[in-house]
Amino acid sequence: MQSHFPVLVVVIPMMVAPAIVVINHKTFSRIASLVALWVIVAITGILLGRTAGGTEIHYEIGGWKPPYGIEYVIDPFSAFVMLLVTVISAVVLTGSRDSIRRQISSSKITLFYATYLLCTAGLLGMCATGDLFNVFVFLEISSLSSYALIALGKSRRAALAALQYLIVGTIGATFFLLGVGLLYQMTGTLNMAGLAERLPIETGSRTLLVAFAMMTVGLAIKMAVFPVHTWLPNAYAHAPDSVSAFMAATSTKVSIYAFIRLTYTIFSGEFAFDIMPLGNELIFLSLLGIYVASAGAIFQSDVKRALAYSSVAQVGYMLMGVSLNRVDGLAAGISHMMNHAVIKGGLFLAVMAISYRIGSTRLVDLRGIARTMPWTAMAMTIGLLGLIGVPMTAGFVTKWMLLSTALDLGAPVGAGLLLLASLLAVAYSWRIVEAMYFGEPSEKVLAAKEAPWLMLASTWVLIGLVILLGIYPLSAHWATNAALFLTGEGS
Amino acid sequence: MIPGLFIFQTLAQNAMSIGLDVSSITTPLATATVPLLDAPQVDVSPQGYVGLINYWVVILLMMTGFYIVIGQRNLIKSIIGLNIFQTSVFLLYITMGKVRGGTAPIIQGDPHGHDHHAEDHHGGDHHAAADHGGHGHAADALTDSAGHGPGVDPGITPDHEIASGHDIASGHGDHVESVAEVLYSNPLPSVLMLTAIVVGIATTALALSLIVRIREGYGTIEEDEILEINRREDIATVPSASTGDAIVSTTGPV
């Protein structure tokens, strides 16, 4: 049983999803999904523990040996991202019971749970698999289910946002597939370890460059890197609240995971950043994204949309860490994946609570909400402090890591720009905090009560993690392990 | 078309440098395609490019589809463009799986070559070379490579005869002796594309159903008009809770 853990993480949600649809009972679907998700949280926890020392767990699907069959590989990095995905997925689903009942029409609730599980399975599959084509398949599983989840939003704009995301996302996935094809043509294998062995990296041939460029562009769309991020704000703003919370915390992170895998495991840091001058471009785009998206967030009238823009900016921080091509930079990028997931998950859950009580997420409707929903407003404030990177929050840890790396590299200008960008985060955060605490409440707000306890508890679980990870930087520790493993300096 | 030409050149170089497509099921995947990256003998003559007609079609489809996705404002037409774009990738994969002179990868008769029915069966087959009981090497007449002696993979034509071809062939020369020598196309890319086609169908179905919902909500499937409606709605700052009312169905081809 224990030897099957790597595949069970993917198989359990994937099997429960159709069962839910067949049985088609609302209470059953909720209980079954929650059980499935918390079981895989436990399994990924065990897997992370087992890989802690830098060991890899290999699992051959159906007993077929790697060059022919598909292999799952769990290493410290994939276990780290899988834990992130499962925890967020489970916590968000636990907390959003009432919101789902309110926002999803009752005939679609079972389908919602099934799609949610499929999306989780797809994201986990992308992390677990050691086969490049399999990454594409799981990418599409998670993408297709997220298009469907976004379209479940009540407003007609949700369908439009989902379609826009679908078109852009499919172009991205097809580019990725094209790159996979070129690599297969060169090596005759799809296994990541096999590819890493056989690709003639040092020659820097044109095929390699084109394949890598195509896969990078494809994943960049999914990561919502600055110039190709346009699908994200609409998608997050119009999706149901529970879906926004889940996706904002996980989906871009897993694409970044795939990009890091591609860069550091299949190709190599030298190829991506020396032979292919990707480093400068990515750093430039990250910085530009941080500034443009943060500035965009300041001018949004809707909280969900402002947080979505801030997500684009935060992806910039992660990508910047990755593209510094150094162990400490990579560790900063990876640890920001978890820190940001926790922060954004908590923030979107708090927004969900507010939207559940007052039925709106517009900034003007939020005024004075701290009077009637003090705990939610406080959670929101702590989350926003985390986004800014105030000490004692998770956001501080990664910004500190990034800054010290930048200073270490002798790039004080870059470090200064990073610090300056935090001011923009202060600006958009302050607008929300000001509205919540100092605005004149409307009658609707005065009539609101504190959020349902389950919603509040889940919000505070994630917000508690923001503080915990800020004081005791566990995510930084795991991320450093993963970075050492990826660059081969750990063993 | 400039990016298209660039991609095409890459594909062409790549294809030529590995001898078009030299993997077959009789060779273990591990040694199937050894890339030769310097590609010293890239054929830039007109014939060389004509021979790569599949890659031309791939690029043509890819750019056509991509242009339709970007250029068309009608949502259904964009989705059709997306389909064409995906189809080009299917064709690319299937092309790389084809082995010149190779037959469908279905094992016929006894794979160990002791079954003489297999020989009969292949007697009239122009696409496959059969070899039994260690009689040297029966190369396919079409590929005209008998001169290379035992162990040379008949999948390589003189046009694309490059060093890597010899490497591949000699790499599994002894392996060939024990296995009935039928040249198969590589089945893996086709199998991968079956998966990708399924994904493509799912995407199209989902996209079309989303368009149905958009049409119900907005009364049009022209992107310009939809965005215009959204803009007017934003200016009016009316909460968008009410859907499907007040918008007069503007004309749009459905």
XYZ file of C-alpha atoms in Angstrom:
745
model
C 0.000 0.000 0.000
C 2.692 2.442 1.035
C 4.624 1.838 -2.147
C 1.623 3.060 -4.125
C 1.479 6.442 -2.424
C 2.910 8.455 -5.351
C 0.176 7.322 -7.697
C -2.613 7.285 -5.110
C -2.291 11.032 -4.689
C -3.445 11.448 -8.265
C -5.688 8.422 -8.539
C -7.842 9.050 -5.470
C -9.313 12.402 -6.566
C -9.520 11.186 -10.136
C -11.560 8.127 -9.120
C -13.762 9.904 -6.614
C -14.777 12.522 -9.188
C -16.727 10.194 -11.518
C -18.150 8.342 -8.496
C -19.627 11.620 -7.288
C -21.200 12.295 -10.658
C -22.690 8.797 -10.865
C -24.128 8.837 -7.347
C -25.291 12.446 -7.795
C -26.100 13.241 -4.187
C -25.142 16.634 -2.775
C -24.214 15.684 0.778
C -22.397 12.589 -0.395
C -20.434 14.565 -2.943
C -19.283 17.039 -0.317
C -18.270 14.384 2.217
C -16.559 12.214 -0.392
C -14.543 15.108 -1.796
C -13.472 16.284 1.631
C -12.425 12.789 2.690
C -10.519 12.315 -0.553
C -8.734 15.640 -0.242
C -7.760 15.250 3.411
C -6.520 11.711 2.735
C -4.206 12.985 0.025
C -3.062 15.789 2.317
C -1.902 13.079 4.710
C -0.263 11.098 1.918
C 1.632 14.074 0.533
C 2.732 14.940 4.050
C 4.220 11.460 4.392
C 5.830 11.746 0.960
C 7.417 15.070 1.876
C 8.798 13.492 5.041
C 10.252 10.585 3.107
C 11.933 12.746 0.500
C 13.306 15.207 3.038
C 16.859 13.939 2.768
C 16.948 14.439 -0.973
C 15.812 10.931 -1.872
C 13.706 10.291 -4.939
C 10.771 7.910 -4.930
C 10.230 6.258 -8.292
C 6.985 4.589 -9.193
C 6.451 2.721 -12.442
C 2.848 2.871 -13.562
C 1.578 -0.623 -14.264
C 5.051 -2.048 -13.711
C 6.351 -0.825 -17.084
C 9.982 0.198 -16.978
C 10.679 3.897 -17.568
C 11.751 4.253 -21.210
C 8.550 2.482 -22.248
C 6.162 3.168 -19.413
C 5.260 6.284 -17.508
C 7.154 6.900 -14.340
C 6.154 9.007 -11.359
C 8.996 10.653 -9.524
C 8.568 12.247 -6.132
C 11.502 14.330 -4.970
C 11.753 17.100 -2.363
C 10.585 19.702 -4.865
C 7.545 17.895 -6.219
C 6.526 16.768 -2.729
C 6.722 20.394 -1.567
C 4.462 21.680 -4.347
C 2.076 18.734 -3.959
C 1.687 19.464 -0.266
C 0.943 23.092 -1.086
C -1.730 22.118 -3.626
C -3.431 19.517 -1.470
C -3.499 21.649 1.677
C -4.941 24.689 -0.109
C -7.417 22.564 -2.015
C -8.634 20.824 1.139
C -8.809 23.946 3.291
C -10.616 25.999 0.644
C -13.170 23.285 -0.007
C -13.750 22.797 3.713
C -14.355 26.471 4.273
C -16.494 27.250 1.273
C -19.532 25.058 2.014
C -21.969 27.926 2.455
C -20.517 29.948 -0.356
C -20.871 27.025 -2.758
C -24.503 26.569 -1.748
C -25.140 30.225 -2.384
C -23.221 30.692 -5.599
C -23.581 27.409 -7.461
C -27.040 26.504 -8.684
C -28.188 23.412 -6.869
C -28.378 21.212 -9.959
C -24.667 21.762 -10.551
C -23.291 21.210 -7.056
C -22.267 17.595 -7.592
C -20.664 18.541 -10.876
C -18.849 21.358 -9.120
C -17.301 18.960 -6.610
C -16.321 16.513 -9.339
C -14.698 19.241 -11.423
C -12.905 20.623 -8.390
C -11.443 17.179 -7.671
C -10.405 16.744 -11.296
C -8.663 20.088 -11.221
C -6.789 19.057 -8.087
C -5.881 15.718 -9.660
C -4.548 17.472 -12.744
C -2.407 19.854 -10.745
C -1.030 17.011 -8.619
C -0.372 14.905 -11.687
C 1.731 17.671 -13.183
C 3.848 17.589 -10.052
C 4.103 13.841 -9.681
C 4.844 12.691 -13.176
C 8.288 12.095 -14.574
C 7.096 11.964 -18.161
C 6.954 15.064 -20.286
C 3.925 14.155 -22.362
C 2.118 13.243 -19.186
C 2.746 16.782 -17.986
C 0.844 18.022 -21.025
C -2.052 15.652 -20.364
C -2.364 16.698 -16.727
C -1.936 20.337 -17.684
C -4.946 19.969 -19.939
C -6.950 18.074 -17.329
C -6.434 20.839 -14.804
C -6.955 23.576 -17.409
C -10.169 22.143 -18.822
C -11.619 21.703 -15.366
C -10.602 25.210 -14.356
C -12.305 26.669 -17.455
C -15.451 24.853 -16.405
C -15.091 26.008 -12.789
C -14.669 29.648 -13.812
C -17.698 29.437 -16.072
C -19.787 28.391 -13.056
C -19.779 32.040 -11.960
C -23.247 33.529 -11.991
C -22.601 36.584 -14.123
C -22.487 36.341 -17.885
C -18.994 37.733 -17.777
C -17.832 34.509 -16.158
C -18.485 32.590 -19.370
C -16.625 35.206 -21.372
C -13.681 35.145 -18.960
C -13.609 31.356 -19.140
C -13.642 31.415 -22.932
C -10.846 33.979 -23.094
C -8.800 31.860 -20.719
C -9.614 28.763 -22.758
C -8.377 30.280 -26.017
C -5.171 31.653 -24.527
C -4.600 28.580 -22.384
C -5.036 26.196 -25.301
C -2.555 28.158 -27.380
C -0.131 27.888 -24.463
C -0.676 24.168 -24.058
C -0.272 23.597 -27.794
C 3.023 25.466 -27.793
C 4.124 23.253 -24.939
C 3.092 20.178 -26.917
C 5.075 21.416 -29.910
C 8.168 21.763 -27.752
C 7.672 18.268 -26.345
C 7.443 16.965 -29.901
C 10.748 18.538 -30.890
C 12.464 17.101 -27.832
C 11.040 13.678 -28.598
C 12.246 13.950 -32.172
C 15.748 14.657 -30.933
C 16.013 11.993 -28.268
C 13.377 9.334 -28.816
C 12.260 9.487 -25.222
C 9.746 11.414 -23.177
C 11.060 10.463 -19.772
C 12.424 13.532 -18.007
C 15.496 11.801 -16.627
C 16.145 10.235 -20.009
C 15.781 13.585 -21.720
C 18.150 15.211 -19.267
C 20.704 12.521 -20.050
C 20.376 12.597 -23.798
C 19.771 16.193 -24.757
C 22.987 17.647 -26.140
C 22.655 20.759 -24.030
C 26.110 22.175 -24.594
C 25.771 22.334 -28.389
C 22.906 24.789 -28.049
C 21.496 23.671 -31.398
C 18.648 25.587 -32.900
C 16.153 22.803 -32.341
C 16.909 22.813 -28.659
C 16.533 26.560 -28.479
C 13.231 26.520 -30.338
C 11.874 23.634 -28.274
C 12.827 25.345 -25.040
C 11.468 28.687 -26.205
C 8.139 27.171 -27.200
C 7.719 25.331 -23.931
C 8.682 28.454 -22.013
C 6.138 30.570 -23.877
C 3.475 27.930 -23.366
C 4.110 27.750 -19.644
C 4.486 31.526 -19.358
C 0.892 31.905 -20.495
C -0.195 29.474 -17.801
C 2.005 31.205 -15.221
C 0.486 34.590 -16.123
C 3.867 36.206 -16.666
C 3.418 39.892 -17.313
C 2.732 40.426 -21.016
C 0.618 37.277 -21.328
C -1.273 37.631 -18.067
C -4.433 39.217 -19.455
C -6.628 36.164 -18.909
C -5.990 36.118 -15.165
C -7.749 39.204 -13.727
C -10.999 38.465 -15.543
C -10.899 34.796 -14.669
C -10.298 35.367 -10.959
C -12.745 38.242 -10.722
C -15.729 36.479 -12.261
C -15.219 32.928 -11.009
C -17.211 31.761 -7.977
C -15.438 32.833 -4.770
C -14.380 29.318 -3.827
C -12.846 28.776 -7.263
C -10.992 32.091 -7.105
C -9.509 31.127 -3.750
C -8.425 27.709 -4.991
C -7.042 28.843 -8.324
C -5.326 31.980 -7.106
C -3.428 29.900 -4.598
C -2.503 26.904 -6.730
C -2.805 26.958 -10.493
C -0.113 29.471 -11.412
C 2.219 27.877 -8.863
C 2.038 24.495 -10.525
C 2.879 26.039 -13.886
C 5.885 27.673 -12.272
C 6.750 24.251 -10.898
C 6.626 22.825 -14.419
C 8.815 25.650 -15.658
C 11.406 25.062 -12.942
C 11.370 21.341 -13.747
C 11.894 22.100 -17.393
C 14.676 24.546 -16.713
C 16.632 22.847 -13.970
C 15.890 19.136 -14.373
C 15.510 18.578 -18.107
C 17.659 21.345 -19.463
C 19.991 22.999 -17.018
C 20.579 26.347 -15.460
C 23.531 26.898 -17.782
C 21.456 26.200 -20.866
C 18.528 28.374 -19.893
C 20.490 31.305 -18.597
C 23.850 31.185 -20.396
C 23.379 29.548 -23.781
C 19.873 30.907 -23.977
C 19.927 34.406 -22.503
C 16.659 33.892 -20.703
C 17.750 35.275 -17.351
C 17.828 38.940 -18.293
C 14.563 38.766 -20.190
C 12.768 37.055 -17.369
C 14.134 39.407 -14.737
C 13.101 42.368 -16.872
C 9.616 40.952 -17.443
C 9.253 40.065 -13.767
C 10.163 43.564 -12.645
C 7.930 45.116 -15.273
C 5.130 42.775 -14.226
C 5.594 43.645 -10.557
C 5.319 47.342 -11.312
C 2.599 47.341 -13.941
C 0.370 44.825 -12.192
C 0.797 46.427 -8.758
C -0.032 49.792 -10.260
C -3.016 48.201 -11.970
C -4.184 46.781 -8.666
C -4.329 50.272 -7.165
C -6.956 51.421 -9.642
C -9.375 48.521 -9.361
C -12.798 49.112 -7.912
C -13.330 45.451 -7.142
C -11.396 43.688 -4.387
C -11.189 40.361 -6.178
C -9.842 42.067 -9.265
C -7.298 44.025 -7.229
C -6.096 40.796 -5.619
C -5.923 39.166 -9.048
C -3.653 41.930 -10.309
C -1.551 41.527 -7.217
C -1.245 37.818 -8.103
C 0.322 38.772 -11.421
C 2.774 40.959 -9.543
C 3.605 38.198 -7.088
C 4.281 35.759 -9.919
C 6.957 38.282 -10.867
C 8.689 37.773 -7.510
C 8.667 34.005 -7.911
C 9.940 34.132 -11.461
C 12.631 36.598 -10.545
C 13.964 34.241 -7.899
C 13.980 31.392 -10.382
C 15.731 33.329 -13.119
C 18.650 34.457 -10.976
C 20.146 31.010 -11.599
C 21.514 30.673 -8.086
C 20.602 28.311 -5.312
C 19.504 31.039 -2.923
C 17.502 32.834 -5.591
C 15.815 29.596 -6.592
C 15.059 28.872 -2.946
C 13.483 32.313 -2.604
C 11.329 31.734 -5.672
C 10.211 28.304 -4.512
C 9.463 29.405 -0.988
C 7.447 32.328 -2.325
C 5.296 29.787 -4.154
C 4.113 28.437 -0.819
C 4.089 31.746 1.027
C 2.070 33.463 -1.650
C -0.288 30.501 -1.946
C -1.049 30.711 1.759
C -1.427 34.494 1.715
C -3.628 34.634 -1.384
C -5.666 31.635 -0.289
C -6.370 33.325 3.043
C -7.181 36.651 1.403
C -9.589 35.158 -1.105
C -11.278 33.175 1.655
C -11.762 36.413 3.593
C -13.194 38.024 0.454
C -15.473 35.010 0.119
C -16.752 35.588 3.643
C -17.474 39.252 2.925
C -19.115 38.466 -0.386
C -21.214 35.804 1.354
C -22.538 38.339 3.845
C -23.008 41.444 1.730
C -23.234 39.920 -1.743
C -20.633 42.159 -3.332
C -16.893 42.482 -3.590
C -16.804 46.076 -4.796
C -14.639 48.359 -2.744
C -17.432 50.896 -2.149
C -19.683 48.190 -0.734
C -16.961 47.072 1.666
C -16.882 50.323 3.608
C -16.946 49.912 7.347
C -17.138 46.134 7.178
C -14.701 45.924 10.090
C -17.474 47.030 12.428
C -19.702 44.074 11.715
C -17.166 41.475 10.605
C -14.112 42.262 12.754
C -12.451 38.857 12.492
C -12.732 38.696 8.742
C -11.429 42.235 8.379
C -8.512 41.417 10.646
C -7.662 38.286 8.660
C -7.776 40.355 5.511
C -5.461 42.949 7.022
C -2.898 40.374 8.094
C -3.015 38.826 4.639
C -2.426 42.200 3.032
C 0.497 42.835 5.386
C 1.867 39.531 4.162
C 1.558 40.692 0.566
C 3.467 43.849 1.392
C 6.128 41.819 3.163
C 5.947 43.167 6.681
C 8.202 41.336 9.182
C 6.595 38.425 11.057
C 4.610 37.456 7.972
C 5.435 34.877 5.333
C 5.840 37.531 2.670
C 8.740 39.066 4.565
C 10.741 35.843 4.514
C 10.811 35.587 0.747
C 11.373 39.253 0.112
C 14.287 39.098 2.513
C 15.696 36.087 0.670
C 15.303 37.837 -2.673
C 16.865 41.043 -1.416
C 19.858 39.345 0.115
C 20.395 37.379 -3.098
C 20.199 40.543 -5.147
C 22.675 42.313 -2.855
C 24.897 39.246 -2.915
C 24.931 39.407 -6.690
C 26.043 42.996 -6.491
C 22.815 44.393 -7.874
C 21.824 47.128 -5.443
C 19.648 48.731 -8.135
C 17.618 45.562 -8.441
C 17.281 45.352 -4.679
C 16.167 48.974 -4.566
C 13.590 48.363 -7.273
C 12.237 45.411 -5.294
C 11.886 47.540 -2.182
C 10.237 50.314 -4.132
C 7.737 47.839 -5.564
C 6.612 47.043 -2.027
C 5.387 50.624 -1.797
C 2.936 49.924 -4.582
C 1.719 46.920 -2.616
C 1.257 49.237 0.352
C -0.843 51.511 -1.829
C -3.343 48.910 -2.996
C -3.457 47.216 0.367
C -4.099 50.497 2.115
C -7.076 51.268 -0.106
C -8.726 48.035 1.002
C -7.816 48.465 4.667
C -8.983 52.065 4.652
C -12.327 51.131 3.171
C -12.820 48.322 5.677
C -11.855 50.249 8.804
C -12.531 53.909 8.133
C -15.318 53.916 5.581
C -18.849 54.903 6.466
C -20.852 51.656 6.530
C -23.987 51.293 4.437
C -27.154 49.750 5.863
C -26.324 46.484 4.191
C -22.965 46.357 5.909
C -24.481 47.264 9.275
C -26.958 44.427 8.882
C -24.194 41.918 8.117
C -23.053 39.379 10.673
C -19.666 37.766 11.173
C -18.938 35.029 8.637
C -20.102 31.437 9.244
C -17.692 29.710 11.626
C -16.409 27.163 9.131
C -15.513 29.852 6.636
C -13.895 31.955 9.324
C -11.970 28.992 10.697
C -10.543 28.070 7.296
C -9.587 31.677 6.650
C -7.767 31.790 9.942
C -6.032 28.476 9.305
C -4.368 30.009 6.260
C -3.827 33.399 7.888
C -2.361 31.590 10.899
C 0.010 29.858 8.516
C 1.016 33.257 7.129
C 2.164 34.275 10.609
C 3.617 30.872 11.432
C 5.672 30.765 8.244
C 6.779 34.308 8.979
C 8.091 33.470 12.433
C 9.248 29.941 11.795
C 10.271 29.868 8.116
C 9.426 26.273 7.407
C 8.622 26.968 3.773
C 12.016 28.582 3.305
C 13.624 25.499 4.810
C 11.784 23.100 2.489
C 12.398 25.370 -0.461
C 16.126 25.472 0.258
C 16.121 21.675 0.368
C 14.341 21.576 -2.963
C 16.647 24.158 -4.516
C 19.741 22.297 -3.356
C 18.295 19.130 -4.777
C 17.448 20.737 -8.119
C 20.855 22.264 -8.618
C 22.542 19.081 -7.455
C 24.411 20.791 -4.654
C 22.573 19.037 -1.862
C 24.090 15.578 -2.042
C 4.961 34.246 -41.932
C 8.427 35.113 -40.716
C 8.147 33.196 -37.456
C 6.635 30.398 -39.489
C 9.629 30.264 -41.790
C 11.956 30.237 -38.842
C 10.140 27.339 -37.250
C 10.065 25.562 -40.572
C 13.792 25.870 -41.038
C 14.280 24.445 -37.613
C 12.011 21.527 -38.307
C 13.682 20.908 -41.619
C 17.162 20.937 -40.146
C 16.122 18.737 -37.342
C 14.404 16.256 -39.592
C 17.362 16.090 -41.932
C 19.899 15.821 -39.201
C 18.270 12.723 -37.815
C 17.622 11.190 -41.209
C 13.966 12.147 -41.274
C 12.582 9.400 -39.136
C 14.629 6.394 -38.394
C 13.048 4.851 -35.375
C 11.232 1.601 -35.748
C 9.790 -0.918 -33.415
C 12.555 -3.427 -34.092
C 14.994 -1.047 -32.483
C 14.832 -0.360 -28.799
C 13.720 3.178 -28.190
C 16.894 3.738 -26.284
C 18.968 3.691 -29.445
C 16.334 4.667 -31.916
C 17.258 8.199 -32.727
C 20.694 9.498 -32.114
C 20.637 13.136 -33.009
C 23.341 14.632 -35.121
C 23.243 18.236 -34.309
C 25.805 19.852 -36.497
C 23.758 18.754 -39.471
C 26.651 19.163 -41.883
C 24.735 18.000 -44.922
C 21.579 19.968 -44.660
C 19.994 19.809 -48.052
C 18.883 23.256 -49.048
C 18.156 22.389 -52.651
C 14.563 22.738 -53.841
C 14.128 18.954 -53.772
C 15.128 18.869 -50.152
C 12.381 21.254 -49.237
C 9.806 19.583 -51.449
C 10.612 16.321 -49.731
C 9.568 17.913 -46.485
C 6.081 18.658 -47.727
C 4.570 17.531 -44.424
C 6.536 20.128 -42.538
C 5.416 22.788 -45.008
C 1.842 21.791 -44.344
C 2.457 21.850 -40.601
C 3.721 25.405 -40.771
C 0.974 26.509 -43.120
C -1.730 25.085 -40.851
C -0.090 26.428 -37.737
C 0.172 29.985 -39.009
C -3.289 29.912 -40.571
C -4.856 28.702 -37.370
C -2.912 31.131 -35.231
C -3.870 34.023 -37.459
C -7.537 33.092 -37.335
C -7.452 32.912 -33.531
C -5.881 36.351 -33.295
C -7.566 38.045 -36.222
C -11.140 36.867 -36.037
C -13.586 38.691 -33.795
C -16.258 36.056 -34.174
C -15.945 33.617 -31.277
C -16.859 30.486 -33.233
C -14.374 31.329 -35.948
C -11.677 31.761 -33.290
C -12.428 28.299 -31.991
C -12.166 26.859 -35.493
C -8.811 28.617 -35.808
C -7.751 27.053 -32.539
C -8.668 23.650 -33.957
C -6.586 24.218 -37.060
C -3.686 25.316 -34.885
C -3.889 22.113 -32.855
C -4.216 19.985 -35.984
C -0.853 21.227 -37.209
C 0.771 19.755 -34.119
C -0.967 16.425 -34.689
C 0.477 16.333 -38.185
C 3.951 17.178 -36.904
C 3.919 14.262 -34.483
C 2.519 11.793 -36.980
C 5.132 12.826 -39.522
C 7.945 12.198 -37.114
C 6.616 8.735 -36.355
C 6.604 7.628 -39.979
C 9.518 5.468 -41.009
C 10.202 5.435 -44.712
C 9.150 2.047 -46.007
C 7.787 1.130 -42.604
C 4.487 -0.644 -42.226
C 1.806 -0.409 -39.591
C 3.276 -1.486 -36.256
C 1.307 -4.703 -35.872
C 3.323 -7.821 -35.146
C 2.366 -10.492 -37.644
C 3.077 -14.145 -37.065
C 5.767 -15.311 -34.690
C 7.936 -12.400 -33.687
C 10.977 -14.691 -33.485
C 10.984 -15.409 -37.156
C 10.497 -19.215 -37.047
C 7.056 -19.021 -38.515
C 7.185 -19.301 -42.262
C 3.683 -18.050 -42.664
C 5.053 -14.687 -41.847
C 7.305 -14.881 -44.875
C 4.409 -15.782 -47.107
C 2.475 -12.979 -45.733
C 5.155 -10.487 -46.501
C 5.856 -11.840 -49.917
C 3.787 -9.291 -51.718
C 4.282 -6.476 -49.333
C 6.143 -3.656 -50.948
C 6.479 -1.675 -47.836
C 8.282 -4.038 -45.573
C 11.465 -5.984 -45.743
C 11.402 -9.466 -44.297
C 14.401 -11.357 -43.053
C 14.386 -14.918 -41.814
C 16.856 -17.386 -40.415
C 19.822 -15.110 -40.705
C 19.920 -14.888 -44.521
C 21.878 -11.740 -44.616
C 19.684 -8.810 -45.226
C 16.683 -8.314 -47.417
C 16.364 -4.632 -47.809
C 13.340 -2.983 -49.208
C 13.672 -2.290 -52.890
C 12.062 1.069 -52.446
C 14.691 2.345 -50.122
C 17.574 1.079 -52.218
C 19.972 0.551 -49.390
C 21.053 -3.039 -49.950
C 24.545 -1.897 -50.633
C 25.104 -1.116 -47.039
C 25.322 -4.739 -46.062
C 23.869 -6.445 -43.035
C 22.689 -4.409 -40.174
C 21.902 -1.244 -42.035
C 18.502 0.054 -41.351
C 16.625 0.274 -44.631
C 14.795 3.271 -43.355
C 17.599 5.516 -44.511
C 17.554 6.655 -48.062
C 20.657 7.893 -49.831
C 19.242 11.392 -49.752
C 19.421 11.558 -46.054
C 22.285 9.230 -45.535
C 24.285 10.683 -42.751
C 26.570 9.465 -40.084
C 23.901 9.089 -37.488
C 22.121 6.590 -39.679
C 25.085 4.258 -39.587
C 25.417 4.656 -35.878
C 21.862 3.734 -35.289
C 22.006 0.768 -37.565
C 25.210 -0.703 -36.228
C 24.046 -0.080 -32.721
C 21.469 -2.806 -32.947
C 22.917 -4.937 -35.660
C 23.167 -8.079 -33.592
C 19.745 -7.495 -32.155
C 18.253 -7.621 -35.605
C 19.466 -11.168 -36.214
C 17.050 -12.694 -33.758
C 13.996 -10.699 -34.643
C 12.023 -10.988 -37.811
C 13.099 -7.964 -39.733
C 9.966 -6.110 -40.543
C 10.274 -2.413 -40.634
C 7.591 -0.731 -38.601
C 6.634 2.870 -38.218
C 7.017 4.276 -34.738
C 3.614 3.884 -33.097
C 4.287 6.141 -30.130
C 3.689 9.559 -31.748
C 0.376 8.330 -33.146
C -0.660 7.118 -29.729
C 0.326 10.435 -28.181
C -1.735 12.237 -30.786
C -4.770 10.097 -30.019
C -4.579 11.555 -26.525
C -4.049 15.053 -27.851
C -7.010 14.695 -30.218
C -9.220 13.683 -27.316
C -8.017 16.734 -25.417
C -8.716 18.877 -28.475
C -12.249 17.559 -28.770
C -12.889 18.231 -25.089
C -11.565 21.753 -25.502
C -13.739 22.408 -28.542
C -16.835 21.025 -26.875
C -16.255 23.131 -23.785
C -15.541 26.229 -25.850
C -18.685 25.817 -27.929
C -20.836 25.313 -24.854
C -19.320 28.456 -23.345
C -20.192 30.309 -26.543
C -23.782 29.122 -26.189
C -23.839 30.643 -22.714
C -22.282 33.866 -23.948
C -24.888 34.095 -26.671
C -27.625 33.568 -24.087
C -26.178 36.291 -21.908
C -25.187 38.880 -24.471
C -27.250 38.040 -27.522
C -24.219 38.083 -29.780
C -21.045 36.142 -30.456
C -19.071 39.033 -31.932
C -16.279 39.890 -29.519
C -16.359 43.612 -30.356
C -20.028 43.900 -29.534
C -19.660 41.924 -26.319
C -16.823 44.126 -25.136
C -18.842 47.202 -26.075
C -21.758 45.949 -23.978
C -19.391 45.341 -21.064
C -17.954 48.816 -21.415
C -21.353 50.467 -21.382
C -22.240 48.407 -18.347
C -19.091 49.534 -16.547
C -19.819 53.170 -17.277
C -23.341 52.840 -15.973
C -21.856 51.080 -12.879
C -25.002 49.064 -12.547
C -24.242 45.874 -10.646
C -24.051 43.124 -13.196
C -26.299 40.836 -11.194
C -29.087 40.828 -13.732
C -28.149 38.865 -16.784
C -29.760 38.442 -20.112
C -32.066 41.424 -19.983
C -32.062 44.824 -21.605
C -29.637 43.843 -24.289
C -31.237 43.856 -27.669
C -29.958 41.008 -29.733
C -27.694 42.548 -32.278
C -27.188 40.834 -35.535
C -24.415 38.363 -35.693
C -23.929 35.300 -37.834
C -24.486 32.223 -35.774
